[in-house]
Coordinates of C-alpha atoms in Angstrom, one line a residue:
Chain P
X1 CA 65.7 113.3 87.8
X2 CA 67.5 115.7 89.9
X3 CA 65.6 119.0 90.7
X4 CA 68.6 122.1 90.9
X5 CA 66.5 125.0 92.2
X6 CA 68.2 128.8 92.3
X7 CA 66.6 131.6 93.6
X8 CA 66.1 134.4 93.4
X9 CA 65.2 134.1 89.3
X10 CA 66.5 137.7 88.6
X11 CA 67.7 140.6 90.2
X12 CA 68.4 144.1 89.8
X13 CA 70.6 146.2 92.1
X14 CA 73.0 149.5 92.1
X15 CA 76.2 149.5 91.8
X16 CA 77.9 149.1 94.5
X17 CA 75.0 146.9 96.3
X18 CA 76.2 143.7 97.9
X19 CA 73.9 140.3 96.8
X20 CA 73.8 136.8 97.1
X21 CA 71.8 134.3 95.4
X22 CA 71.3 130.9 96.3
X23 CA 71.4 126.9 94.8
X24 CA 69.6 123.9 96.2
X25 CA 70.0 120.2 94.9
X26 CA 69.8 117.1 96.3
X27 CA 72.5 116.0 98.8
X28 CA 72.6 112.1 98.2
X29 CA 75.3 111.1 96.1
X30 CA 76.8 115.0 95.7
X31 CA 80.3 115.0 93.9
X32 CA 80.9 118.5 93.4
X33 CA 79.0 122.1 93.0
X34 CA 80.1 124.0 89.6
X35 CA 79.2 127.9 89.4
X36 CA 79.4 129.6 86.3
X37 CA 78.9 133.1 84.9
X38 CA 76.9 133.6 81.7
X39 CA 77.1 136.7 80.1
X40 CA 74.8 137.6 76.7
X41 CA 76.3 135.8 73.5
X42 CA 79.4 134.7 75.2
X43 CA 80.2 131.4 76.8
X44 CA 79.9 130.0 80.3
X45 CA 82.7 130.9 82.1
X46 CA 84.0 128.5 85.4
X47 CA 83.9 130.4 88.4
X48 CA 83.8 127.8 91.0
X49 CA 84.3 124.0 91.4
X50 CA 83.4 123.0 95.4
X51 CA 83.6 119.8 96.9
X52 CA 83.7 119.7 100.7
X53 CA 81.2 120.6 102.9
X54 CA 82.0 124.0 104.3
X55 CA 83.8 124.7 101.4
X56 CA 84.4 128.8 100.8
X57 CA 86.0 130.0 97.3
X58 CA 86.8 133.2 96.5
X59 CA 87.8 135.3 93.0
X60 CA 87.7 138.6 93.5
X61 CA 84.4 140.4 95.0
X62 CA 82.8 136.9 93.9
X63 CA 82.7 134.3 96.8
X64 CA 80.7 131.2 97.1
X65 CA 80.3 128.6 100.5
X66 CA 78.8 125.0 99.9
X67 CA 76.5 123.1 102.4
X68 CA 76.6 119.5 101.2
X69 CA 74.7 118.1 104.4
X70 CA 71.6 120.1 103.8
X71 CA 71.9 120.6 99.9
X72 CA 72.5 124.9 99.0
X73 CA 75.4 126.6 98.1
X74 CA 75.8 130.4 98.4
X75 CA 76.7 133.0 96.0
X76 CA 78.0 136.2 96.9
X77 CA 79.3 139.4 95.0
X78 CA 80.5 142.2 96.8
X79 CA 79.9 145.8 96.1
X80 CA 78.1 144.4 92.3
X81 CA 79.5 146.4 89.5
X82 CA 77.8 146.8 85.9
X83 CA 80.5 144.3 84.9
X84 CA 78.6 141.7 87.4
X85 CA 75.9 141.5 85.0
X86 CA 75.4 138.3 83.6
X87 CA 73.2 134.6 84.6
X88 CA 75.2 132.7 87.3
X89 CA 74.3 129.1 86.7
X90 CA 74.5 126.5 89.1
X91 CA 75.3 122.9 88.5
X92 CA 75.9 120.3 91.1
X93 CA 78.0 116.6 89.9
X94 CA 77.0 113.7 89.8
X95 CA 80.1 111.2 88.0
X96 CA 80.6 113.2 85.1
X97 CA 77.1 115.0 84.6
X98 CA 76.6 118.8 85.5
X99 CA 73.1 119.3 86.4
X100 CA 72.1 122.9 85.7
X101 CA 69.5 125.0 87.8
X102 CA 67.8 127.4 85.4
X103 CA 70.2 130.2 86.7
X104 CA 69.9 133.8 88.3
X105 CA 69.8 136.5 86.2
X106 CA 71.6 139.7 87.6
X107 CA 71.3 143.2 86.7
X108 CA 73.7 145.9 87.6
X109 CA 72.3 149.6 87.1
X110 CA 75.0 152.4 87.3
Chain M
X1 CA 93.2 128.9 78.1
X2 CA 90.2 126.1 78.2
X3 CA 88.6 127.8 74.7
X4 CA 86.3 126.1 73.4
X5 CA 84.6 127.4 70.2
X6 CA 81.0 126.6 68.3
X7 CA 80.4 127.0 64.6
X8 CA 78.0 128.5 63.7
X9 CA 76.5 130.7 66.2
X10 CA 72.9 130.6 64.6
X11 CA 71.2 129.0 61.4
X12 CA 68.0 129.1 60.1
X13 CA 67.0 125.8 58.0
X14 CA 63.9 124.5 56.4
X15 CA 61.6 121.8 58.1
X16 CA 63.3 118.4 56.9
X17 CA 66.7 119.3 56.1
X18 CA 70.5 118.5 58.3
X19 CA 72.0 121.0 60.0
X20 CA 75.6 120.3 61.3
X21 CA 77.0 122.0 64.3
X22 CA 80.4 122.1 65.4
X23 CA 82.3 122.0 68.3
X24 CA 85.8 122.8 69.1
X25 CA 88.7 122.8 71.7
X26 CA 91.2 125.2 70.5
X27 CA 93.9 125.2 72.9
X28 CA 93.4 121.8 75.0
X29 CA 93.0 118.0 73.8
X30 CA 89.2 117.1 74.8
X31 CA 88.5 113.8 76.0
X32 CA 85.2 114.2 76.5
X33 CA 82.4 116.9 75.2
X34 CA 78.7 117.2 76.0
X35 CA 76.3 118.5 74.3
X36 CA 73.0 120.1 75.8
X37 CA 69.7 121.6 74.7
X38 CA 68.3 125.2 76.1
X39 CA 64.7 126.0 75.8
X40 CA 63.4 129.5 76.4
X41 CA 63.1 129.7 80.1
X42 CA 64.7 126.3 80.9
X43 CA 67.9 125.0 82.4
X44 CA 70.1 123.7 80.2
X45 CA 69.4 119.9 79.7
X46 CA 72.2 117.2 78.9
X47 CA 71.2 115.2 75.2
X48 CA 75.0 113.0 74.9
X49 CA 78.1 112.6 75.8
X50 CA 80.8 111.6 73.7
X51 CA 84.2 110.3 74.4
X52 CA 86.9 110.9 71.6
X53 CA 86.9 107.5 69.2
X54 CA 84.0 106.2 71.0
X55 CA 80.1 105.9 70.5
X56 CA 78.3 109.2 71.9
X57 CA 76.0 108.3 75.0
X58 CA 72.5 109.2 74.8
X59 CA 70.8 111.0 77.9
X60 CA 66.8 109.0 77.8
X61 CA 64.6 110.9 75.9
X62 CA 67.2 112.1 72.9
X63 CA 66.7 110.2 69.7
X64 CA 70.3 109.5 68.6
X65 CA 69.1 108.9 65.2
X66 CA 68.2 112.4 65.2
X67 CA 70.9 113.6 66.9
X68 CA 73.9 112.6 65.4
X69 CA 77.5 112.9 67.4
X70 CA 80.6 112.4 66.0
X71 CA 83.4 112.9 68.0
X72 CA 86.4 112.0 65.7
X73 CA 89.3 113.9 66.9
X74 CA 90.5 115.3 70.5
X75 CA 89.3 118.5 69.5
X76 CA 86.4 118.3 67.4
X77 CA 83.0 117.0 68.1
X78 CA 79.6 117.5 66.0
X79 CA 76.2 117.4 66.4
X80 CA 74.0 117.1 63.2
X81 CA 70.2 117.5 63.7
X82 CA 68.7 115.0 60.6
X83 CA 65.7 115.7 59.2
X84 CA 64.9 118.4 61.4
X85 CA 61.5 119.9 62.5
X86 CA 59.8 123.3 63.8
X87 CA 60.6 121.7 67.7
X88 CA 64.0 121.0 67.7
X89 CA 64.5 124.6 66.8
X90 CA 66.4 125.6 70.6
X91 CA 69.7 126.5 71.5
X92 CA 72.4 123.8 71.5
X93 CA 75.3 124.2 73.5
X94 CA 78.4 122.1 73.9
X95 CA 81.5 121.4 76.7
X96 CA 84.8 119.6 76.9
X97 CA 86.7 118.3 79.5
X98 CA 90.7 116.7 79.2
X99 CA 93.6 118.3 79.4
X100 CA 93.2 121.8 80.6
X101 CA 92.5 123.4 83.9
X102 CA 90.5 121.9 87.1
X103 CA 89.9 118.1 86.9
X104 CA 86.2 117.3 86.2
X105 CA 85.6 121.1 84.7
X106 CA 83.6 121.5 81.3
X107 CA 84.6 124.4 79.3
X108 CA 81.7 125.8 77.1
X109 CA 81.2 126.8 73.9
X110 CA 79.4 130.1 73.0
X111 CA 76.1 127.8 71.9
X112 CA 74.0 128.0 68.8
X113 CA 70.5 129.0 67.9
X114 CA 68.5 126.7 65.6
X115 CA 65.5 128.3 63.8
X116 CA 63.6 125.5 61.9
X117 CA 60.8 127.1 60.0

């Protein structure tokens, strides 16, 4: 079984505060690193699909770099807005599986 | 486009009866759709995956005589829980994957929440 850790669990910042939460998995047999964003009652939405090592993707103020030698990837959000809200959700590949992390649930105050 | 869509959204049912969830991709053919299980405070955990005409395959652990998957059409898939008890009451979510956007990405449905009481 693969263990997907993300950290921090949650997070609250102001508006305008930079963060960056972070996804570790196992780095035998990686395919590809999926990040999505979860807002309340609506669906998972793709952010990300990563595959090489030293991979950086960008949409937006959202950004994300993948380490597949050691196992993390980064996620970053630039000057968060209340919009940011939402459970980013991890979920590296392996063939066609997405294993999920149990997420990072960030809050945006005004 | 990639929507995927997930009927009903919740449903409250009595211990022993079938509930029937359903699954849709509404503006892509989907070769393949997954289904996974949320408990409160858990990741979300893969039960099946189902390729269209084909027999859904079971992740270990998920009774497939509970969990029914029918995936009949490229843009429907369901997922009836049979006879169902207090503990499979969770939230059920599904995917796709085919013919829309990034090769290997699963669009999600909007999930549903099963109270069994």
């Amino acid at each position: 079984i693969l263990n997907v850790e993300q950290s921090p669990q949650s997070l609250h910042v102001q508006e305008g505060d930079s963060t960056n939460f972070t996804c570790s998995f196992p780095s035998s047999n990686f395919y590809a690193l999926h990040w999505y964003r979860w807002e309340t009652a609506k669906s998972p939405e793709a952010l990300f699909v990563m595959t090489l090592n030293g991979d950086e993707k960008k949409k937006g103020r959202i950004s994300a770099t993948l380490n597949t030698k050691e196992g993390y990837s980064y996620l970053y959000i630039k000057g968060s807005q209340p919009e940011d809200s939402a459970t980013y959700l991890c979920a590296p590949r392996h063939t066609d599986k997405l294993i999920f992390g149990t997420g990072t649930r960030l809050q945006v105050f005004p | 486009g990639a929507v995927v869509s997930q009927h009903p959204s919740w449903v409250i049912c009595k211990s022993g009866t079938s509930v029937k969830i359903e699954c849709r991709s509404l503006d892509f053919q989907a070769t393949t759709m997954f289904w996974y299980r949320q408990f409160p405070k858990q990741s979300l955990m893969l039960m099946a995956t189902s390729n269209e005409g084909s027999k859904a395959t079971y992740e270990q652990g998920v009774e497939k005589d509970k969990f029914l998957i029918n995936h009949a059409s490229l843009t429907l898939s369901t997922l009836t829980v049979t006879s169902a008890h207090p503990e499979d009451s969770s939230f059920y979510i599904c995917s796709a994957s085919g013919t829309s956007g990034r090769a290997g990405e699963q669009y999600f449905g909007p999930g549903t929440r099963l109270t069994v009481t």
